[in-house]
XYZ file of C-alpha atoms in Angstrom:
710
model
C 0.239 0.044 0.004
C 2.713 2.068 0.834
C 4.716 1.172 -2.222
C 1.821 2.134 -3.893
C 1.318 5.442 -2.412
C 4.489 5.971 -2.954
C 4.763 4.818 -6.499
C 1.401 7.616 -6.897
C 3.903 10.372 -6.351
C 6.640 9.219 -8.010
C 4.274 8.869 -10.636
C 3.229 12.256 -10.230
C 6.305 13.966 -10.378
C 7.427 12.217 -13.479
C 3.836 13.029 -14.919
C 3.944 16.743 -14.011
C 7.780 16.975 -15.030
C 6.597 15.251 -18.045
C 3.935 18.256 -18.381
C 6.638 20.770 -17.744
C 8.981 19.335 -20.478
C 6.660 19.225 -22.681
C 5.046 23.030 -21.801
C 8.933 23.932 -22.606
C 8.983 22.371 -25.743
C 5.919 23.552 -26.605
C 7.081 27.554 -25.450
C 9.752 26.492 -27.748
C 7.572 25.323 -30.761
C 5.154 28.765 -29.778
C 8.553 31.102 -30.102
C 10.006 28.922 -33.532
C 6.221 29.440 -34.962
C 6.347 33.150 -34.104
C 9.650 33.170 -35.852
C 8.323 31.515 -38.805
C 4.954 33.379 -38.806
C 7.033 36.691 -39.482
C 9.610 35.439 -42.104
C 6.944 35.757 -44.722
C 6.585 39.524 -43.498
C 10.181 39.741 -43.850
C 10.685 38.286 -47.137
C 7.314 40.494 -48.271
C 9.142 43.365 -47.622
C 11.924 42.469 -49.356
C 10.336 41.864 -52.359
C 8.119 44.976 -51.883
C 11.450 47.062 -52.521
C 13.168 44.470 -55.107
C 9.950 45.124 -56.681
C 9.428 48.949 -56.460
C 12.878 49.358 -56.873
C 12.670 47.324 -60.384
C 9.628 49.862 -61.497
C 11.683 52.667 -60.530
C 14.759 50.725 -62.815
C 12.544 50.483 -65.786
C 11.247 53.482 -65.788
C 14.452 55.421 -65.913
C 15.518 53.220 -68.661
C 11.934 54.322 -70.634
C 11.748 57.832 -69.448
C 15.702 58.032 -70.874
C 14.409 56.568 -74.507
C 14.737 53.089 -74.532
C 12.214 51.982 -76.954
C 12.363 48.480 -76.139
C 10.653 48.573 -72.891
C 6.723 49.237 -72.642
C 4.905 51.488 -69.969
C 3.248 47.955 -68.724
C 6.409 46.992 -67.383
C 7.035 49.503 -64.892
C 2.879 49.094 -63.726
C 3.511 45.216 -63.642
C 6.486 46.068 -60.844
C 4.877 48.269 -59.041
C 1.540 46.552 -59.131
C 3.587 43.239 -57.496
C 5.102 45.190 -55.026
C 1.694 46.791 -54.058
C 0.131 43.308 -54.047
C 3.227 42.238 -51.557
C 2.280 44.987 -49.543
C -1.282 44.032 -49.531
C -0.648 40.488 -48.288
C 1.543 41.644 -45.274
C -1.331 43.763 -44.349
C -3.664 40.318 -44.485
C -0.728 39.034 -42.290
C -0.503 41.873 -40.014
C -4.124 41.236 -39.267
C -3.723 38.175 -37.317
C -1.060 39.692 -34.595
C -1.807 40.197 -31.125
C -1.391 43.368 -29.894
C 0.475 45.909 -28.775
C 2.430 44.375 -31.657
C -0.449 44.025 -34.388
C -1.490 47.737 -34.673
C 1.234 49.309 -35.180
C 2.958 47.341 -37.887
C -0.543 47.673 -39.616
C -0.390 51.280 -39.611
C 3.360 51.655 -41.270
C 2.379 48.544 -44.361
C -0.667 50.779 -44.750
C 1.938 53.707 -45.285
C 4.043 51.722 -47.318
C 0.775 51.422 -49.666
C -0.166 55.044 -49.220
C 3.707 55.834 -50.066
C 3.726 53.395 -53.030
C 0.239 54.560 -54.480
C 2.322 58.010 -54.226
C 5.176 56.905 -56.065
C 2.620 55.104 -58.775
C 1.001 59.147 -59.607
C 4.591 60.432 -59.429
C 5.804 57.955 -62.110
C 2.149 58.380 -64.386
C 2.255 62.274 -64.276
C 6.342 62.541 -65.192
C 5.197 59.710 -67.865
C 1.910 62.052 -69.181
C 4.227 65.174 -69.305
C 7.847 63.195 -69.968
C 8.543 65.849 -72.909
C 8.791 67.941 -69.643
C 10.526 66.140 -66.945
C 14.258 65.443 -67.662
C 16.522 65.238 -65.326
C 16.750 68.056 -62.536
C 13.307 68.965 -63.453
C 11.221 69.752 -60.326
C 9.199 66.714 -61.876
C 12.055 64.803 -61.270
C 12.796 65.061 -58.008
C 9.535 65.116 -56.971
C 9.547 61.534 -58.776
C 13.365 60.574 -56.753
C 11.292 61.836 -53.634
C 8.361 59.630 -54.020
C 10.763 56.683 -54.895
C 12.426 57.006 -51.370
C 9.399 57.724 -49.629
C 8.610 54.334 -50.503
C 11.974 53.021 -49.690
C 11.853 55.167 -46.010
C 8.674 53.287 -45.598
C 9.507 49.945 -46.398
C 12.588 50.099 -43.325
C 10.191 51.252 -41.351
C 8.399 48.458 -41.684
C 11.696 46.114 -41.447
C 12.693 47.596 -38.233
C 8.934 47.255 -36.496
C 9.219 43.912 -37.429
C 12.526 43.322 -35.827
C 11.278 44.752 -32.868
C 8.548 42.755 -32.792
C 10.180 39.829 -33.337
C 12.554 40.731 -30.581
C 9.692 41.553 -27.878
C 8.477 38.136 -28.693
C 11.387 36.348 -28.334
C 11.731 37.901 -24.771
C 8.109 36.883 -23.667
C 9.133 33.613 -24.712
C 12.197 33.406 -22.558
C 10.362 34.676 -19.447
C 7.902 32.112 -20.148
C 11.173 29.837 -20.276
C 12.000 31.357 -16.962
C 8.694 30.314 -15.452
C 8.814 27.105 -16.531
C 12.159 26.195 -14.567
C 10.098 27.974 -11.292
C 7.066 25.646 -12.284
C 9.561 22.434 -12.230
C 10.085 23.312 -8.310
C 6.207 24.353 -7.972
C 4.775 21.415 -9.628
C 1.743 20.982 -8.214
C 0.970 25.351 -8.876
C 3.004 24.463 -12.303
C 0.638 21.556 -13.156
C -2.857 23.835 -12.653
C -1.322 26.571 -14.523
C 0.030 24.334 -17.349
C -3.624 22.913 -17.792
C -4.912 26.763 -17.430
C -2.288 27.902 -20.297
C -3.417 24.815 -22.336
C -6.750 25.530 -21.940
C -6.714 28.966 -23.028
C -4.070 28.413 -26.119
C -6.831 25.948 -27.268
C -9.296 28.809 -27.119
C -7.563 30.968 -28.536
C -6.372 28.778 -31.563
C -10.542 27.964 -31.765
C -11.347 31.805 -31.805
C -8.549 32.338 -34.558
C -9.424 29.942 -36.896
C -13.221 31.229 -36.593
C -11.476 34.761 -37.447
C -10.060 33.186 -40.409
C -13.079 31.949 -41.385
C -14.775 35.009 -41.240
C -12.507 36.901 -42.847
C -12.193 34.317 -45.807
C -16.240 34.642 -46.580
C -15.822 38.142 -46.277
C -13.154 38.548 -48.957
C -15.313 36.008 -50.852
C -18.493 38.042 -50.570
C -15.758 41.402 -51.399
C -14.875 39.548 -54.392
C -18.131 38.537 -55.816
C -19.196 41.898 -54.995
C -16.446 43.780 -57.144
C -16.953 41.025 -59.564
C -20.091 41.773 -60.030
C -20.779 45.496 -59.465
C -17.472 46.206 -61.911
C -18.012 48.707 -64.918
C -15.465 46.796 -66.591
C -16.918 43.017 -68.605
C -15.086 39.728 -66.385
C -14.961 36.416 -67.494
C -13.568 33.050 -66.373
C -13.247 31.271 -69.156
C -11.254 27.847 -70.265
C -7.778 27.893 -71.499
C -8.118 25.339 -74.036
C -11.967 25.136 -75.206
C -11.942 28.550 -75.089
C -15.497 28.092 -73.360
C -16.693 30.919 -71.109
C -17.206 29.459 -67.250
C -18.421 32.555 -65.768
C -19.253 35.950 -66.392
C -20.299 39.528 -64.818
C -23.358 41.803 -65.280
C -21.005 44.065 -67.544
C -19.966 40.852 -69.503
C -23.553 40.564 -70.099
C -23.984 44.232 -71.210
C -21.173 44.028 -73.453
C -22.181 40.854 -75.294
C -25.589 41.386 -75.457
C -26.151 37.844 -73.756
C -27.613 36.586 -70.152
C -24.708 34.167 -68.136
C -26.600 31.180 -69.523
C -26.121 31.769 -72.766
C -22.573 32.708 -72.825
C -21.912 29.239 -71.088
C -23.187 27.757 -74.003
C -20.309 29.355 -76.085
C -17.092 30.191 -76.846
C -14.933 33.877 -77.145
C -14.858 33.093 -80.852
C -18.604 33.213 -80.936
C -19.658 36.492 -79.330
C -16.405 38.682 -81.984
C -17.023 40.324 -85.064
C -13.380 38.901 -86.320
C -12.670 35.550 -86.078
C -9.452 34.921 -87.634
C -8.350 37.701 -85.225
C -10.500 35.966 -82.531
C -8.494 32.513 -83.032
C -4.599 34.314 -83.326
C -5.512 35.580 -79.884
C -6.546 31.999 -78.348
C -3.197 30.350 -79.839
C -1.868 33.874 -77.918
C -3.309 33.075 -75.011
C -2.259 29.061 -74.931
C 1.488 29.780 -75.049
C 1.258 32.322 -72.878
C 2.125 32.226 -69.350
C 1.558 36.045 -68.030
C -0.565 38.588 -68.393
C -1.466 39.647 -72.059
C -2.773 42.758 -73.250
C -5.019 41.673 -76.405
C -5.402 45.107 -77.756
C -9.660 46.354 -78.932
C -11.770 43.215 -79.978
C -15.095 44.031 -81.517
C -18.268 41.897 -79.507
C -21.081 41.260 -81.964
C -24.209 41.221 -79.958
C -26.942 39.125 -80.127
C -29.154 42.046 -81.806
C -26.441 42.605 -84.413
C -25.039 45.966 -83.204
C -21.308 45.934 -82.137
C -19.343 46.985 -79.413
C -16.033 47.439 -79.208
C -13.423 47.071 -76.095
C -9.728 46.482 -75.154
C -9.278 43.190 -73.913
C -6.658 41.854 -71.095
C -6.207 38.807 -70.062
C -4.295 37.052 -66.877
C -4.464 32.985 -66.797
C -5.323 32.132 -63.023
C -4.019 28.613 -63.180
C -3.148 25.876 -66.045
C -6.911 25.544 -66.915
C -8.198 28.753 -66.381
C -8.252 32.705 -67.820
C -9.280 35.826 -66.034
C -10.260 38.060 -68.897
C -11.247 42.106 -68.640
C -12.572 43.628 -71.242
C -13.442 47.820 -70.788
C -15.808 48.758 -73.238
C -14.471 51.798 -75.102
C -17.177 52.163 -78.040
C -18.153 55.709 -76.915
C -14.921 56.823 -76.051
C -13.674 55.513 -79.710
C -16.601 57.777 -80.978
C -15.680 60.491 -79.689
C -12.248 60.302 -80.858
C -13.195 60.381 -84.123
C -15.461 63.071 -83.645
C -12.177 65.334 -82.054
C -10.509 64.192 -85.462
C -13.280 65.393 -87.769
C -13.650 68.734 -86.165
C -9.842 69.248 -86.026
C -9.909 68.248 -89.882
C -13.066 71.118 -90.689
C -11.070 73.651 -88.389
C -7.837 73.404 -90.327
C -10.254 73.203 -93.829
C -12.305 75.966 -93.072
C -8.699 78.474 -92.103
C -8.062 77.839 -95.596
C -11.205 78.043 -96.880
C -11.979 81.130 -95.187
C -8.510 82.530 -95.830
C -9.899 82.251 -99.828
C -12.963 83.297 -99.158
C -11.342 86.670 -98.090
C -9.713 87.264 -100.801
C -12.019 86.451 -103.427
C -14.507 88.681 -101.754
C -12.490 91.554 -102.082
C -12.017 90.479 -106.105
C -15.999 90.045 -106.215
C -16.767 93.564 -104.508
C -14.420 95.246 -107.278
C -16.220 93.686 -109.841
C -19.768 94.427 -108.692
C -19.014 97.541 -108.341
C -18.156 98.412 -111.381
C -21.041 96.626 -112.982
C -23.509 98.674 -111.188
C -21.563 101.929 -111.756
C -21.609 100.680 -115.490
C -25.521 99.813 -115.023
C -26.683 103.163 -114.402
C -23.918 104.773 -117.047
C -25.549 102.179 -119.716
C -29.243 103.018 -118.640
C -30.909 103.503 -121.788
C -29.022 100.171 -123.806
C -31.500 97.338 -123.450
C -28.549 94.635 -125.076
C -26.265 95.956 -123.072
C -27.596 95.720 -119.934
C -28.833 92.063 -120.543
C -25.443 91.329 -120.877
C -24.306 93.155 -117.388
C -27.093 91.383 -116.305
C -25.671 87.920 -117.103
C -22.427 89.008 -115.707
C -24.125 90.322 -112.633
C -25.808 87.209 -111.849
C -22.434 84.893 -112.435
C -21.071 87.537 -110.138
C -23.724 87.090 -107.483
C -23.340 83.328 -107.618
C -20.057 83.827 -106.661
C -20.484 85.678 -103.823
C -22.756 82.477 -102.629
C -20.451 80.460 -102.731
C -17.658 82.764 -101.173
C -20.395 82.912 -98.333
C -20.495 79.445 -98.168
C -17.018 78.884 -97.871
C -17.295 81.484 -94.976
C -19.746 80.191 -93.309
C -18.348 77.012 -93.401
C -15.166 78.618 -91.607
C -17.483 80.179 -89.278
C -16.289 83.600 -90.614
C -19.632 84.908 -91.922
C -21.519 87.500 -89.841
C -24.375 86.197 -88.413
C -27.795 87.671 -87.636
C -29.921 85.471 -84.540
C -33.473 86.175 -84.353
C -35.735 83.719 -82.606
C -37.850 81.502 -85.185
C -40.397 79.028 -85.790
C -38.884 76.276 -88.085
C -42.733 75.582 -89.217
C -43.395 79.476 -90.847
C -39.390 79.388 -92.293
C -40.976 75.975 -93.955
C -44.242 77.831 -95.276
C -42.004 80.422 -96.455
C -39.328 78.521 -98.418
C -42.565 76.012 -100.104
C -42.732 77.305 -103.345
C -38.278 77.596 -103.046
C -38.507 74.213 -102.248
C -40.974 73.166 -105.033
C -38.853 74.713 -108.130
C -36.064 73.269 -106.732
C -36.891 69.253 -106.986
C -38.105 67.708 -110.062
C -42.105 67.107 -111.088
C -41.276 63.264 -110.325
C -40.701 63.926 -106.334
C -43.868 64.160 -104.243
C -42.910 66.133 -101.346
C -45.064 65.513 -98.022
C -45.221 67.870 -94.984
C -45.392 66.666 -91.859
C -44.941 69.613 -89.147
C -45.981 69.433 -85.739
C -48.760 71.398 -84.318
C -47.024 73.581 -81.733
C -43.287 73.464 -82.484
C -40.570 74.780 -79.896
C -39.094 78.103 -81.167
C -35.229 78.363 -81.471
C -32.035 81.296 -81.813
C -30.818 80.920 -85.135
C -29.555 82.544 -87.962
C -32.508 81.761 -90.290
C -31.025 82.479 -93.970
C -28.236 79.595 -92.640
C -31.002 77.477 -91.829
C -32.969 78.382 -94.698
C -29.288 77.375 -97.071
C -28.622 74.156 -94.925
C -32.284 72.956 -95.406
C -32.084 73.706 -99.177
C -28.626 72.218 -99.230
C -30.118 68.902 -97.396
C -33.501 69.003 -100.116
C -31.462 69.221 -102.790
C -29.157 65.720 -102.220
C -32.033 64.341 -101.458
C -33.415 65.227 -105.337
C -29.738 63.636 -106.716
C -31.062 60.830 -104.433
C -34.039 60.619 -106.422
C -33.043 60.366 -110.611
C -35.969 58.615 -111.193
C -38.181 60.118 -108.516
C -40.018 59.401 -105.441
C -41.222 60.528 -102.058
C -39.746 63.593 -99.998
C -40.888 63.870 -96.276
C -39.785 67.305 -94.238
C -41.203 66.973 -90.632
C -40.426 69.394 -87.716
C -41.430 68.176 -84.353
C -40.326 68.820 -80.230
C -37.256 67.081 -79.638
C -35.896 65.566 -76.054
C -32.308 64.552 -76.189
C -31.700 62.765 -72.853
C -28.581 60.615 -71.633
C -29.203 57.764 -73.056
C -29.560 59.265 -76.148
C -26.143 60.713 -75.627
C -24.399 58.169 -74.882
C -24.900 56.558 -77.891
C -24.488 59.647 -79.749
C -21.555 61.782 -77.934
C -21.667 64.488 -79.778
C -25.192 65.458 -78.793
C -25.997 67.514 -75.669
C -28.920 66.284 -73.395
C -31.446 69.128 -73.587
C -34.617 69.785 -75.671
C -34.929 70.641 -78.938
C -36.390 71.853 -81.876
C -36.444 69.051 -84.743
C -36.261 69.442 -88.248
C -35.850 66.208 -90.187
C -35.658 65.256 -93.822
C -36.097 61.933 -95.431
C -36.138 60.373 -99.011
C -36.796 56.872 -100.510
C -33.702 57.549 -102.749
C -30.719 55.502 -103.131
C -28.962 56.002 -99.573
C -25.450 56.214 -98.462
C -22.907 53.179 -97.682
C -21.557 53.031 -94.336
C -17.981 54.101 -95.924
C -19.481 57.016 -97.473
C -21.410 58.307 -93.971
C -18.202 58.220 -92.098
C -16.562 61.207 -94.668
C -20.337 62.370 -95.076
C -19.619 65.695 -93.541
C -16.264 66.254 -94.818
C -15.238 69.411 -96.931
C -15.247 68.924 -100.665
C -16.081 65.037 -100.447
C -19.095 64.791 -102.639
C -20.175 61.061 -104.044
C -21.909 62.820 -107.162
C -20.900 62.727 -110.168
C -17.715 65.315 -111.192
C -19.177 68.945 -111.967
C -22.512 67.909 -110.390
C -21.398 68.857 -106.595
C -19.106 71.032 -105.012
C -18.781 69.207 -101.779
C -19.653 71.405 -99.418
C -23.433 71.159 -99.001
C -23.489 68.877 -95.975
C -20.411 70.300 -94.243
C -22.157 73.786 -94.508
C -24.930 71.955 -92.726
C -22.666 70.611 -90.405
C -21.235 73.781 -89.539
C -24.384 75.596 -89.303
C -25.421 73.051 -86.606
C -22.293 73.189 -84.848
C -22.147 77.151 -84.740
C -26.174 76.763 -83.594
C -24.903 74.733 -80.572
C -27.276 71.807 -82.081
C -26.424 68.076 -83.184
C -27.877 66.368 -86.865
C -28.283 62.532 -87.130
C -27.764 61.118 -90.693
C -29.208 57.345 -90.876
C -29.425 55.692 -94.820
C -29.410 52.574 -96.153
C -28.181 51.426 -99.489
C -31.401 51.293 -101.286
C -33.555 52.355 -98.956
C -33.412 55.688 -98.449
C -32.016 58.810 -96.132
C -33.293 60.663 -93.280
C -31.085 63.652 -91.738
C -32.441 65.425 -88.647
C -31.166 68.607 -87.440
C -31.487 69.499 -83.459
C -31.459 73.370 -83.036
C -31.582 73.967 -79.190
C -35.134 75.190 -77.559
C -35.311 78.911 -77.086
C -37.445 80.404 -74.409
C -37.862 83.483 -76.278
C -40.855 84.380 -78.464
C -40.696 84.302 -82.220
C -39.394 87.690 -83.737
C -41.067 88.698 -87.205
C -39.951 88.057 -90.117
C -38.388 91.362 -91.172
C -39.616 92.205 -94.725
C -37.416 93.943 -97.570
C -38.665 96.350 -99.811
C -36.995 97.540 -102.529
C -35.189 101.786 -102.335
C -33.255 103.822 -104.200
C -30.118 104.800 -102.808
C -30.015 107.447 -100.426
C -28.080 110.253 -101.121
C -25.721 112.418 -99.373
C -27.769 115.876 -98.105
C -24.638 118.029 -96.629
C -21.643 116.904 -98.313
C -20.551 114.929 -95.988
C -16.565 114.175 -95.590
C -15.793 110.462 -95.499
C -12.427 108.851 -94.971
C -11.785 105.901 -96.435
C -8.953 103.158 -95.603
C -8.515 100.175 -97.810
C -4.823 98.419 -98.588
C -6.734 97.243 -101.817
C -6.392 100.063 -104.551
C -8.888 98.968 -107.008
C -11.742 98.707 -104.063
C -10.639 102.132 -102.755
C -11.084 104.129 -106.038
C -14.580 102.070 -106.437
C -15.987 102.764 -103.013
C -15.076 106.758 -103.895
C -16.167 107.080 -107.384
C -19.495 105.191 -105.652
C -19.554 108.036 -102.738
C -18.915 110.865 -105.107
C -22.033 109.721 -107.168
C -23.850 109.677 -103.685
C -22.742 113.680 -102.775
C -20.186 113.310 -100.488
C -16.312 114.022 -100.072
C -13.687 111.168 -99.484
C -10.205 111.405 -98.327
C -8.651 108.253 -98.848
C -5.615 106.055 -97.043
C -3.842 102.765 -97.401
C -3.082 101.622 -94.416
C -4.123 102.769 -90.639
C -0.696 104.790 -90.254
C -1.733 107.316 -93.144
C -5.976 107.183 -91.773
C -4.707 108.828 -88.153
C -2.226 111.516 -89.854
C -5.099 112.329 -92.622
C -7.825 112.676 -89.256
C -5.225 114.380 -86.698
C -4.549 117.341 -90.141
C -8.404 117.128 -91.546
C -10.846 117.794 -88.412
C -14.008 117.692 -90.763
C -13.431 114.349 -91.633
C -17.400 112.692 -90.577
C -16.867 108.911 -91.027
C -14.407 106.605 -91.037
C -14.879 103.412 -93.727
C -12.289 101.535 -93.358
C -11.540 97.726 -93.813
C -11.170 95.130 -90.917
C -8.011 92.931 -92.217
C -5.305 95.270 -93.530
C -1.699 94.719 -93.379
C 1.151 96.604 -91.318
C 0.404 95.737 -87.461
C -3.141 97.736 -87.837
C -6.643 96.495 -88.272
C -9.679 98.179 -88.897
C -10.712 97.591 -85.716
C -7.638 98.944 -83.635
C -7.782 101.719 -86.126
C -11.653 102.765 -84.885
C -10.288 102.496 -81.400
C -7.048 104.868 -81.898
C -9.324 107.437 -83.947
C -11.966 107.891 -81.437
C -9.112 109.079 -79.201
C -8.225 111.287 -81.826
C -11.656 112.611 -82.430
C -14.315 110.987 -80.192
C -17.198 112.103 -81.975
C -16.248 110.613 -85.082
C -18.849 107.902 -86.645
C -17.322 104.047 -87.355
C -18.301 102.031 -90.375
C -15.963 98.623 -91.052
C -16.150 96.503 -93.957
C -14.660 93.149 -94.514
C -15.014 89.932 -96.661
C -13.668 87.715 -93.283
C -15.436 88.934 -90.365
C -13.548 87.020 -87.636
C -14.107 89.332 -85.356
C -17.657 90.235 -84.988
C -19.365 92.410 -82.304
C -16.324 94.259 -80.580
C -17.452 97.213 -78.978
C -15.253 100.592 -79.379
C -14.057 102.555 -76.385
C -16.831 105.580 -76.033
C -20.052 103.536 -77.512
C -22.369 101.991 -75.911
C -22.926 99.269 -78.897
C -21.118 96.843 -81.450
C -18.948 98.763 -84.870
C -21.299 98.301 -87.345
C -20.161 96.126 -90.139
C -20.656 96.015 -94.067
C -20.324 92.673 -95.453
C -18.009 92.302 -98.250
C -18.898 92.610 -101.151
C -22.015 94.736 -101.015
C -23.545 96.553 -103.595
C -24.101 100.254 -104.308
C -27.817 100.637 -102.567
C -26.552 98.843 -98.985
C -23.191 101.179 -99.158
C -25.401 104.299 -99.244
C -28.017 102.814 -96.270
C -25.110 101.788 -94.371
C -23.380 105.250 -94.635
C -27.035 107.523 -94.148
C -28.085 105.403 -91.130
C -24.747 106.694 -89.674
C -24.573 110.447 -90.854
């Protein structure tokens, strides 16, 4: 019995000793686990520094002019650095206090520094022409890079400090275990308690990890489903869709259940290109930018997207496609606008010089017509010449309208009323075999436009429709009140949301091909036979719409017909009455006022002098602004300054007017130009804009303009 009693304490001591030894082994194991736990963090911090440094070096090579390096290589290294930092942040969330929050804070700061460095790289890349060595941008770039390295160093220091503290803690535990050998009884209870506590903690940690894994999965699904970019999971070998988000359904025009029965080559327009891309994916082990892909939707429409793919494993590919259809359309609109602006500047300059020539021709025709008023035969010849000259003047007016340098008279108009006034002109402009139908809205909205420009634009559309109906057909002219919403404007990027007065011209003629529609608004582009069109008609219409702040929509199908709709912004003002022009004789001078004429064209100057003398005015003349100012200073009796706008010598008509009013504040001023590039300028000491007489002008127009001022 005693042996048994002795055996029990011995067994108890041996048992307790074994427990203590086991506890010591366990403590060393925890220390080793802690060391191994921080090892991945230390390794990740080194990888962050490595990837960011590689990104920095590659970018320096790229910015130095190495064309073999793509900017995507820099982004790849920076993204890897950020990914390692994010992995560290995930690991550090499991650390116990008080070390975890400090370490997470420094890792989060490292992420911020990486983002700042990426932004610095982006800015320097976008402005690489101004980002040479020694520039402020280059210094900011280097500072951002050093900031990343400093932040990583701070993380490494924190890791080292935490590891030291943890090992110090476990050394203390080992010392306690030695004490527990002496206090076996107490140690037994303590070790049992510690073991249970550790087990509970491990269970709590496991539950926490499971919860975080669930949250991470939910976040992934949320990002996957809510992304504006189309995201696909595709089988690498067959190309069959395994999964797709809502954006992918919108891009392809198909639901997920339909996509799962299709391959990637089944939803793209270019099958040959799709097959080449599939082979490229099969032989690629990394991320690939496959460029632009045109997706063929189930309704027959097409969407353009920029596609990138990343292999997830040997069997699955992760694809991201960004819809750039509207972006491409906007770029095309910009290129078209730039092209038309360039041609507009050229045509405007030509029209200016041509207007001067026409002014001389028409002015002399007026003088000659009055001198041979009794000669009927000669008068007919002059009328024929004048008609041709006026046709040329109308062509220059179109050129000026296209180049946006024609003087405009904006009024609030009713499109129905304008169409009613044009009905006889429209009927004369088409062939008898064409039937015209008017569909006019009962309560049209008003709009602020130049009525003459609208008539010219509408007539151009009607003439095009006539030419599209060589054998006759049906022509429909329609007005409507239109609301262009955000959805419409996404499909038509050139349009702005709002209320519009709309006018459409539709025919059932030969139609226009898709290739022709791409260039239809370009100046001098025409589908007509040589000699039957200038190619300015639709470009004139396009220019009018843009100047009016509106939108033009063209729809056409070969063999079916064409419809062109003009959208003009609605006006809140009431419709203004249309002015009635009556024929009047040229008003003559009553007091023989003195007029100073300024023009660098000798022929125009001589013509204007002759016309004014015929009207009873006295004249002085100058060929430039400097000479005109000298005459003003020496001749106080000058009543009116009549000056061209565009003149050489560094002083245009507006500048001359400003200086002339300083010399003679009560001086009347009339400007004239065939190139009204600066309409509406206000002179000093005047409350209204300087009057402008557009070239070429007639004898009566000159007389009325001068008489109105004097």
